[in-house]
CSV table of C-alpha atoms and ligand atoms in Angstrom, one decimal:
chain,number,residue,atom,x,y,z
A,700,UNK,CA,-5.9,12.7,26.1
A,701,UNK,CA,-3.1,10.9,28.0
A,702,UNK,CA,-3.9,8.2,25.4
A,703,UNK,CA,-3.6,10.8,22.4
A,704,UNK,CA,-0.3,12.0,23.8
A,705,UNK,CA,1.0,8.6,24.0
A,706,UNK,CA,0.3,7.9,20.4
A,707,UNK,CA,2.0,11.4,19.3
A,708,UNK,CA,5.1,10.7,21.2
A,709,UNK,CA,4.7,6.9,19.2
A,710,UNK,CA,4.6,8.6,16.1
A,711,UNK,CA,7.3,11.0,17.0
A,712,UNK,CA,9.7,8.2,18.2
A,713,UNK,CA,8.8,5.7,15.0
A,714,UNK,CA,9.8,8.6,12.7
A,715,UNK,CA,13.3,9.3,14.7
A,716,UNK,CA,14.2,6.3,14.5
A,717,UNK,CA,14.3,5.8,11.0
A,718,UNK,CA,16.0,9.1,10.7
A,719,UNK,CA,18.3,7.2,13.1
A,720,UNK,CA,18.5,4.2,10.3
A,721,UNK,CA,18.8,6.6,7.5
A,722,UNK,CA,22.4,5.8,6.8
A,723,UNK,CA,21.9,2.1,7.0
A,724,UNK,CA,18.8,2.0,5.0
A,725,UNK,CA,20.3,4.0,2.5
A,726,UNK,CA,23.2,2.0,2.3
A,727,UNK,CA,20.9,-1.0,2.0
A,728,UNK,CA,19.2,0.6,-1.1
A,729,UNK,CA,22.5,1.5,-3.1
A,730,UNK,CA,23.6,-1.8,-2.4
A,731,UNK,CA,21.0,-3.6,-4.0
A,732,UNK,CA,20.7,-0.9,-6.8
A,733,UNK,CA,24.2,-1.6,-7.3
A,734,UNK,CA,23.8,-5.3,-7.7
A,735,UNK,CA,20.4,-5.8,-10.0
A,736,UNK,CA,19.2,-9.3,-9.9
A,737,UNK,CA,16.2,-10.5,-12.1
A,738,UNK,CA,13.0,-12.0,-10.6
A,739,UNK,CA,13.3,-15.1,-9.0
A,740,UNK,CA,17.4,-14.6,-8.5
A,741,UNK,CA,17.6,-11.8,-6.1
A,742,UNK,CA,19.7,-14.0,-3.8
A,743,UNK,CA,21.9,-11.2,-2.9
A,744,UNK,CA,18.8,-8.8,-2.1
A,745,UNK,CA,17.2,-11.5,0.0
A,746,UNK,CA,20.3,-12.2,2.3
A,747,UNK,CA,21.1,-8.4,3.1
A,748,UNK,CA,17.5,-7.5,3.7
A,749,UNK,CA,16.8,-10.3,6.0
A,750,UNK,CA,20.3,-9.7,7.7
A,751,UNK,CA,19.4,-6.6,8.7
A,752,UNK,CA,15.8,-7.8,9.8
A,753,UNK,CA,17.2,-10.4,11.8
A,754,UNK,CA,20.1,-8.1,13.4
A,755,UNK,CA,16.7,-6.0,14.6
A,756,UNK,CA,15.3,-8.5,16.3
A,757,UNK,CA,12.9,-10.3,13.4
A,758,UNK,CA,12.3,-13.6,13.1
A,759,UNK,CA,13.1,-14.9,9.7
A,760,UNK,CA,11.6,-18.0,7.1
A,761,UNK,CA,13.5,-17.9,3.9
A,762,UNK,CA,12.0,-19.6,0.8
A,763,UNK,CA,8.4,-19.3,1.7
A,764,UNK,CA,5.8,-20.6,-0.8
A,765,UNK,CA,8.4,-22.8,-2.2
A,766,UNK,CA,10.1,-19.7,-3.8
A,767,UNK,CA,13.8,-19.5,-2.6
A,768,UNK,CA,14.0,-15.5,-2.7
A,769,UNK,CA,10.3,-15.2,-1.1
A,770,UNK,CA,10.8,-14.5,2.7
A,771,UNK,CA,9.1,-13.6,5.8
A,772,UNK,CA,10.2,-11.6,8.4
A,773,UNK,CA,8.1,-11.4,11.6
A,774,UNK,CA,8.1,-9.6,14.8
A,775,UNK,CA,5.3,-9.7,17.5
A,776,UNK,CA,2.4,-12.3,18.5
A,777,UNK,CA,-1.0,-10.3,18.6
A,778,UNK,CA,-3.5,-8.9,16.4
A,779,UNK,CA,-3.7,-7.0,14.2
A,780,UNK,CA,-1.2,-8.6,12.0
A,781,UNK,CA,0.2,-5.6,9.7
A,782,UNK,CA,2.5,-6.8,7.1
A,783,UNK,CA,4.6,-4.6,4.8
A,784,UNK,CA,5.5,-6.1,1.5
A,785,UNK,CA,9.3,-5.9,-0.3
A,786,UNK,CA,10.0,-5.8,-4.0
A,787,UNK,CA,13.4,-6.1,-4.8
A,788,UNK,CA,14.0,-7.3,-8.4
A,789,UNK,CA,15.6,-5.5,-11.2
A,790,UNK,CA,14.7,-5.0,-14.8
A,791,UNK,CA,16.3,-6.7,-17.8
A,792,UNK,CA,19.2,-4.5,-19.1
A,793,UNK,CA,18.1,-1.4,-17.1
A,794,UNK,CA,18.8,-2.8,-13.9
A,795,UNK,CA,16.7,-1.0,-10.7
A,796,UNK,CA,14.9,1.4,-13.3
A,797,UNK,CA,11.4,0.6,-11.3
A,798,UNK,CA,13.4,1.5,-7.9
A,799,UNK,CA,12.6,-1.6,-6.0
A,800,UNK,CA,15.9,-1.0,-4.3
A,801,UNK,CA,14.0,1.7,-2.4
A,802,UNK,CA,10.9,-0.5,-2.1
A,803,UNK,CA,12.8,-3.0,0.0
A,804,UNK,CA,15.1,-0.6,2.3
A,805,UNK,CA,11.8,1.0,2.6
A,806,UNK,CA,9.7,-1.5,3.7
A,807,UNK,CA,12.5,-3.1,6.3
A,808,UNK,CA,13.1,0.3,7.9
A,809,UNK,CA,9.4,0.9,8.3
A,810,UNK,CA,9.0,-2.7,9.8
A,811,UNK,CA,12.0,-2.2,12.3
A,812,UNK,CA,10.6,1.4,13.4
A,813,UNK,CA,7.0,0.0,14.0
A,814,UNK,CA,8.7,-2.5,16.3
A,815,UNK,CA,8.7,0.6,19.0
A,816,UNK,CA,4.8,0.5,18.3
A,817,UNK,CA,4.4,-3.6,18.9
A,818,UNK,CA,6.3,-3.2,22.2
A,819,UNK,CA,3.7,-0.7,23.6
A,820,UNK,CA,0.2,-1.5,22.3
A,821,UNK,CA,0.8,-5.3,20.8
A,822,UNK,CA,0.2,-6.4,17.3
A,823,UNK,CA,2.8,-7.9,15.0
A,824,UNK,CA,4.5,-6.7,12.1
A,825,UNK,CA,5.5,-8.3,9.4
A,826,UNK,CA,7.7,-8.0,6.3
A,827,UNK,CA,6.8,-10.1,3.5
A,828,UNK,CA,9.6,-10.4,0.8
A,829,UNK,CA,8.1,-10.8,-2.7
A,830,UNK,CA,10.4,-11.8,-5.6
A,831,UNK,CA,9.9,-10.8,-9.3
A,832,UNK,CA,7.3,-8.4,-9.6
A,833,UNK,CA,8.5,-7.4,-13.0
A,834,UNK,CA,8.7,-10.6,-14.9
A,835,UNK,CA,6.5,-13.0,-13.2
A,836,UNK,CA,4.1,-11.6,-10.7
A,837,UNK,CA,5.9,-13.4,-7.6
A,838,UNK,CA,2.8,-12.1,-5.2
A,839,UNK,CA,0.3,-14.0,-7.3
A,840,UNK,CA,2.1,-17.1,-6.9
A,841,UNK,CA,2.5,-16.4,-2.9
A,842,UNK,CA,-1.2,-15.5,-2.8
A,843,UNK,CA,-2.2,-18.6,-4.1
A,844,UNK,CA,-0.1,-20.3,-1.8
A,845,UNK,CA,-1.5,-18.8,1.3
A,846,UNK,CA,1.4,-16.2,2.0
A,847,UNK,CA,-1.6,-13.8,3.3
A,848,UNK,CA,-4.1,-15.9,5.0
A,849,UNK,CA,-3.2,-14.5,8.6
A,850,UNK,CA,-2.7,-11.2,7.6
A,851,UNK,CA,-5.1,-8.5,8.5
A,852,UNK,CA,-3.7,-5.6,6.4
A,853,UNK,CA,-0.9,-5.4,3.6
A,854,UNK,CA,0.9,-2.0,2.6
A,855,UNK,CA,3.4,-1.4,0.2
A,856,UNK,CA,5.0,2.0,-1.4
A,857,UNK,CA,6.4,2.3,-4.9
A,858,UNK,CA,8.8,5.3,-6.3
A,859,UNK,CA,6.9,7.1,-8.8
A,860,UNK,CA,7.2,10.4,-10.9
A,861,UNK,CA,4.1,11.8,-8.8
A,862,UNK,CA,2.1,11.3,-5.2
A,863,UNK,CA,-1.0,9.2,-5.0
A,864,UNK,CA,-2.7,7.3,-2.0
A,865,UNK,CA,-4.7,5.2,-3.7
A,866,UNK,CA,-3.4,3.6,-7.2
A,867,UNK,CA,-5.0,2.6,-10.5
A,868,UNK,CA,-4.1,-1.2,-11.1
A,869,UNK,CA,-5.5,-2.5,-14.3
A,870,UNK,CA,-6.5,-6.3,-14.6
A,871,UNK,CA,-4.3,-8.0,-17.4
A,872,UNK,CA,-3.4,-11.2,-19.0
A,873,UNK,CA,-0.8,-12.1,-21.4
A,874,UNK,CA,-1.4,-13.8,-24.7
A,875,UNK,CA,1.3,-15.8,-26.8
A,876,UNK,CA,0.1,-16.5,-30.4
A,877,UNK,CA,1.8,-18.2,-33.2
A,878,UNK,CA,0.6,-18.7,-36.8
A,879,UNK,CA,1.7,-21.5,-38.8
A,880,UNK,CA,1.8,-21.2,-43.1
A,881,UNK,CA,3.5,-23.0,-45.8
A,882,UNK,CA,7.0,-22.0,-46.9
A,883,UNK,CA,8.0,-21.8,-50.4
A,884,UNK,CA,10.1,-19.7,-52.6
A,885,UNK,CA,8.3,-15.8,-52.1
A,886,UNK,CA,8.8,-15.0,-56.3
A,887,UNK,CA,9.1,-18.5,-57.8
A,888,UNK,CA,6.0,-20.4,-56.3
A,889,UNK,CA,4.1,-17.4,-54.2
A,890,UNK,CA,0.7,-19.0,-54.9
A,891,UNK,CA,1.3,-22.5,-53.3
A,892,UNK,CA,3.0,-20.7,-50.1
A,893,UNK,CA,0.7,-19.8,-46.9
A,894,UNK,CA,2.4,-16.4,-45.5
A,895,UNK,CA,2.5,-16.6,-41.4
A,896,UNK,CA,3.8,-13.0,-41.4
A,897,UNK,CA,1.0,-11.7,-43.2
A,898,UNK,CA,-1.7,-13.5,-41.0
A,899,UNK,CA,0.3,-11.5,-37.7
A,900,UNK,CA,0.0,-8.2,-39.8
A,901,UNK,CA,-3.5,-8.7,-40.2
A,902,UNK,CA,-4.2,-9.4,-36.7
A,903,UNK,CA,-2.7,-6.2,-35.9
A,904,UNK,CA,-4.3,-4.4,-38.2
A,905,UNK,CA,-7.7,-5.8,-36.9
A,906,UNK,CA,-6.5,-5.1,-33.1
A,907,UNK,CA,-5.6,-1.7,-34.2
A,908,UNK,CA,-9.3,-1.1,-35.6
A,909,UNK,CA,-10.4,-2.5,-32.6
A,910,UNK,CA,-8.8,-0.3,-30.4
A,911,UNK,CA,-10.9,2.7,-31.3
A,912,UNK,CA,-13.9,1.3,-29.9
A,913,UNK,CA,-12.8,-0.1,-26.7
A,914,UNK,CA,-12.8,1.9,-23.1
A,915,UNK,CA,-10.5,4.6,-23.0
A,916,UNK,CA,-9.2,3.1,-19.9
A,917,UNK,CA,-8.3,-0.5,-21.5
A,918,UNK,CA,-5.0,-1.2,-23.0
A,919,UNK,CA,-3.8,-3.6,-25.6
A,920,UNK,CA,-0.2,-3.5,-26.9
A,921,UNK,CA,2.1,-6.3,-28.4
A,922,UNK,CA,5.4,-7.0,-30.2
A,923,UNK,CA,6.4,-9.4,-32.9
A,924,UNK,CA,8.9,-11.8,-31.7
A,925,UNK,CA,9.0,-14.2,-34.9
A,926,UNK,CA,8.5,-12.4,-38.3
A,927,UNK,CA,9.9,-14.7,-40.5
A,928,UNK,CA,13.8,-16.2,-41.8
A,929,UNK,CA,14.3,-14.7,-44.9
A,930,UNK,CA,12.8,-12.2,-47.5
A,931,UNK,CA,13.0,-14.7,-50.5
A,932,UNK,CA,11.2,-17.5,-48.3
A,933,UNK,CA,7.7,-17.1,-47.3
A,934,UNK,CA,7.5,-17.0,-43.4
A,935,UNK,CA,5.9,-20.2,-42.1
A,936,UNK,CA,6.2,-19.2,-38.8
A,937,UNK,CA,5.1,-16.1,-36.9
A,938,UNK,CA,4.8,-15.3,-33.2
A,939,UNK,CA,3.7,-12.4,-30.9
A,940,UNK,CA,3.4,-11.6,-27.3
A,941,UNK,CA,0.3,-9.2,-26.2
A,942,UNK,CA,-0.7,-8.0,-22.7
A,943,UNK,CA,-4.5,-7.1,-22.4
A,944,UNK,CA,-5.7,-4.9,-19.8
A,945,UNK,CA,-8.9,-3.6,-18.4
A,946,UNK,CA,-10.4,-1.7,-15.5
A,947,UNK,CA,-12.3,-4.9,-14.0
A,948,UNK,CA,-12.1,-8.6,-14.5
A,949,UNK,CA,-15.5,-8.5,-16.5
A,950,UNK,CA,-14.5,-6.2,-19.1
A,951,UNK,CA,-11.2,-7.8,-19.3
A,952,UNK,CA,-12.9,-10.9,-20.3
A,953,UNK,CA,-15.1,-9.4,-22.9
A,954,UNK,CA,-11.8,-7.6,-24.1
A,955,UNK,CA,-10.1,-10.8,-24.3
A,956,UNK,CA,-12.2,-12.7,-26.6
A,957,UNK,CA,-12.7,-9.7,-29.1
A,958,UNK,CA,-8.7,-9.5,-29.1
A,959,UNK,CA,-8.7,-13.4,-30.0
A,960,UNK,CA,-11.1,-12.9,-32.6
A,961,UNK,CA,-9.0,-10.5,-34.3
A,962,UNK,CA,-6.3,-13.7,-34.5
A,963,UNK,CA,-9.1,-16.1,-35.7
A,964,UNK,CA,-10.0,-13.8,-38.1
A,965,UNK,CA,-6.6,-13.1,-39.7
A,966,UNK,CA,-5.9,-17.0,-39.5
A,967,UNK,CA,-9.4,-17.7,-41.7
A,968,UNK,CA,-8.4,-15.0,-44.0
A,969,UNK,CA,-5.0,-16.2,-44.7
A,970,UNK,CA,-5.0,-19.9,-44.3
A,971,UNK,CA,-2.4,-20.1,-41.9
A,972,UNK,CA,-3.2,-22.2,-38.1
A,973,UNK,CA,-3.6,-20.3,-35.1
A,974,UNK,CA,-2.0,-21.5,-31.9
A,975,UNK,CA,-2.5,-19.4,-29.0
A,976,UNK,CA,-2.2,-19.7,-24.8
A,977,UNK,CA,-3.2,-17.1,-22.5
A,978,UNK,CA,-1.0,-17.1,-19.2
A,979,UNK,CA,-2.1,-18.8,-16.5
A,980,UNK,CA,-0.8,-15.6,-14.3
A,981,UNK,CA,-3.4,-13.0,-14.3
A,982,UNK,CA,-3.3,-9.5,-12.5
A,983,UNK,CA,-6.5,-8.8,-10.6
A,984,UNK,CA,-7.6,-4.9,-10.8
A,985,UNK,CA,-6.3,-3.0,-7.7
A,986,UNK,CA,-8.9,-2.6,-4.6
A,987,UNK,CA,-7.5,0.1,-2.7
A,988,UNK,CA,-8.5,0.3,1.0
A,989,UNK,CA,-9.3,3.8,1.3
A,990,UNK,CA,-9.5,3.9,5.3
A,991,UNK,CA,-5.6,2.7,4.9
A,992,UNK,CA,-5.1,5.2,2.1
A,993,UNK,CA,-6.4,8.1,3.6
A,994,UNK,CA,-4.2,7.2,6.9
A,995,UNK,CA,-1.0,6.9,4.8
A,996,UNK,CA,-1.9,10.1,2.6
A,997,UNK,CA,-2.7,12.1,6.1
A,998,UNK,CA,0.7,10.9,7.6
A,999,UNK,CA,2.5,11.4,4.3
A,1000,UNK,CA,1.1,15.1,4.5
A,1001,UNK,CA,2.6,15.6,8.0
A,1002,UNK,CA,5.9,15.0,6.7
A,1003,UNK,CA,5.4,18.2,4.4
A,1004,UNK,CA,4.6,16.1,1.2
A,1005,UNK,CA,1.6,16.6,-0.7
A,1006,UNK,CA,-0.4,13.6,-1.3
A,1007,UNK,CA,-3.9,13.7,-3.1
A,1008,UNK,CA,-6.1,10.3,-2.4
A,1009,UNK,CA,-6.5,9.8,-6.1
A,1010,UNK,CA,-4.3,11.2,-8.7
A,1011,UNK,CA,-6.2,12.3,-11.3
A,1012,UNK,CA,-3.3,11.6,-13.9
A,1013,UNK,CA,-2.7,8.4,-12.3
A,1014,UNK,CA,-1.9,5.9,-15.1
A,1015,UNK,CA,0.2,2.9,-13.3
A,1016,UNK,CA,-0.5,-0.1,-15.4
A,1017,UNK,CA,-1.1,-3.3,-13.7
A,1018,UNK,CA,0.8,-4.8,-10.4
A,1019,UNK,CA,0.5,-8.1,-8.6
A,1020,UNK,CA,0.3,-6.2,-5.3
A,1021,UNK,CA,-3.3,-6.0,-6.9
A,1022,UNK,CA,-3.9,-9.8,-6.1
A,1023,UNK,CA,-3.0,-9.2,-2.9
A,1024,UNK,CA,-5.3,-6.2,-2.2
A,1025,UNK,CA,-8.2,-8.9,-3.5
A,1026,UNK,CA,-7.4,-10.9,-0.7
A,1027,UNK,CA,-6.3,-8.7,2.2
A,1028,UNK,CA,-7.2,-4.8,2.7
A,1029,UNK,CA,-4.1,-3.1,0.9
A,1030,UNK,CA,-2.7,-0.2,-0.4
A,1031,UNK,CA,0.1,0.6,-2.8
A,1032,UNK,CA,0.7,4.2,-2.8
A,1033,UNK,CA,3.2,5.9,-5.1
A,1034,UNK,CA,5.8,8.3,-3.8
A,1035,UNK,CA,7.7,10.8,-6.3
A,1036,UNK,CA,11.1,10.8,-6.4
A,1037,UNK,CA,11.7,12.4,-10.2
A,1038,UNK,CA,9.8,14.7,-12.1
A,1039,UNK,CA,6.6,13.6,-14.1
A,1040,UNK,CA,8.7,13.9,-17.5
A,1041,UNK,CA,11.0,11.0,-16.3
A,1042,UNK,CA,9.6,7.5,-17.6
A,1043,UNK,CA,9.6,4.6,-15.1
A,1044,UNK,CA,11.6,1.8,-16.7
A,1045,UNK,CA,14.1,4.0,-18.2
A,1046,UNK,CA,17.9,4.7,-17.5
A,1047,UNK,CA,16.9,7.9,-16.0
A,1048,UNK,CA,14.8,6.5,-13.8
A,1049,UNK,CA,17.4,3.9,-12.9
A,1050,UNK,CA,19.5,7.0,-11.9
A,1051,UNK,CA,16.9,8.4,-9.9
A,1052,UNK,CA,16.5,5.6,-7.8
A,1053,UNK,CA,20.0,5.7,-6.5
A,1054,UNK,CA,20.0,9.5,-5.8
A,1055,UNK,CA,19.5,11.7,-2.8
A,1056,UNK,CA,15.9,12.5,-4.3
A,1057,UNK,CA,15.5,8.5,-4.1
A,1058,UNK,CA,16.4,7.8,-0.7
A,1059,UNK,CA,14.5,11.2,0.3
A,1060,UNK,CA,11.1,9.2,-1.2
A,1061,UNK,CA,12.3,6.2,0.8
A,1062,UNK,CA,12.8,8.0,4.1
A,1063,UNK,CA,9.3,9.9,3.8
A,1064,UNK,CA,7.5,6.6,2.9
A,1065,UNK,CA,9.3,4.5,5.6
A,1066,UNK,CA,8.1,7.2,8.2
A,1067,UNK,CA,4.6,7.2,6.8
A,1068,UNK,CA,4.2,3.6,6.9
A,1069,UNK,CA,5.5,3.2,10.3
A,1070,UNK,CA,3.0,6.1,11.4
A,1071,UNK,CA,0.5,4.2,9.8
A,1072,UNK,CA,1.4,1.1,11.9
A,1073,UNK,CA,1.1,3.3,14.8
A,1074,UNK,CA,-2.3,4.4,14.0
A,1075,UNK,CA,-3.5,0.7,13.4
A,1076,UNK,CA,-2.6,-1.0,16.6
A,1077,UNK,CA,-2.9,2.2,18.8
A,1078,UNK,CA,-6.7,2.6,17.3
A,1079,UNK,CA,-8.3,-0.9,17.1
A,1080,UNK,CA,-11.4,0.9,16.0
A,1081,UNK,CA,-9.3,1.8,13.0
A,1082,UNK,CA,-8.3,-1.7,12.2
A,1083,UNK,CA,-11.8,-2.7,12.4
A,1084,UNK,CA,-13.3,0.2,10.2
A,1085,UNK,CA,-10.6,-1.0,7.7
A,1086,UNK,CA,-11.9,-4.5,7.8
A,1087,UNK,CA,-15.6,-3.3,7.1
A,1088,UNK,CA,-14.6,-1.6,4.3
A,1089,UNK,CA,-12.9,-4.4,3.0
A,1090,UNK,CA,-16.0,-6.6,3.1
A,1091,UNK,CA,-18.6,-3.8,2.0
A,1092,UNK,CA,-16.6,-3.4,-1.3
A,1093,UNK,CA,-16.1,-7.2,-2.0
B,1208,ZN,ZN1,8.3,-1.7,-13.0
B,1209,ZN,ZN1,7.8,-1.6,-9.7
């Protein structure tokens, strides 16, 4: 009984702490928003975030995993080690149209408030600064380089257009393709040419046909990055960039071969030579830890925000957090900061990411993360349950 009271008091004090820091967190988030930096160039954001953590008693390691704009801030020594992940990269031409400025301020705010629980009950809290989510998938590199080796659970929250505690995240890999043809005058000697653009267009047609017969959760989409030089010259070179996504790794492998067959078929038909390269970076499917997701959901609901465990309209795409979730128990809940008709990665979403609704999302998410950290350090049996679920679902 006395213990429960103590936990309730701690939960109240971490949320009060975030209210007390609200102005600073909002300023931090707006500053990052006003200074958008692309993946692996997030120099200012990293400096501001680590400064805030340092001022609040965290020890900081900069440039971890040989990535200059990655960092780790830590507080406390004991177990469990709870990591809160921060993203802070912007999008080319659109600024913070994915709201990573809010993710960053939310992560440091939640971690600083969680100190109150660590001081009383032990455990440790980390902020892991993960650069370049958008362009490269920085967490995939960091996961490979051991950034999550001593972490017991990893959490982050992403602003979105609806609330959900568990997030769909598709396995995904990029494909670069090129066709090499033979240039001739398009009117004078067409019979001597090999048209690299037609090979590409036939590939698109084949993929469009294939799309009818794939699982409804899978996605294939691409753009042509080179379609020739002039209408009077038979295009000698064409290039495209494709993304292939599927719900699990096995189906992604199957689909990758089917997509590739479309290009191989078009090469055969046209006589153009095909060169292709699958990106070495591959997004894993998201593995939601439902014990953690339920805790987070409960804490969000205690703040008056309705949050389903799974949102039936859930369609998120892919995230490098999924690769982390394959290594340690993790969650990547989404918090609504805009109505459903606003598109993420649009100028409107960039606007919302600097609005009062955005800050409200940041503050609620930081409170729920900090309360979840309280739950985890206060109830060792919950931490055990989180790990047990993780092992069982492997
Ligand atoms: Zn994004
Ligand atoms: Zn994002």
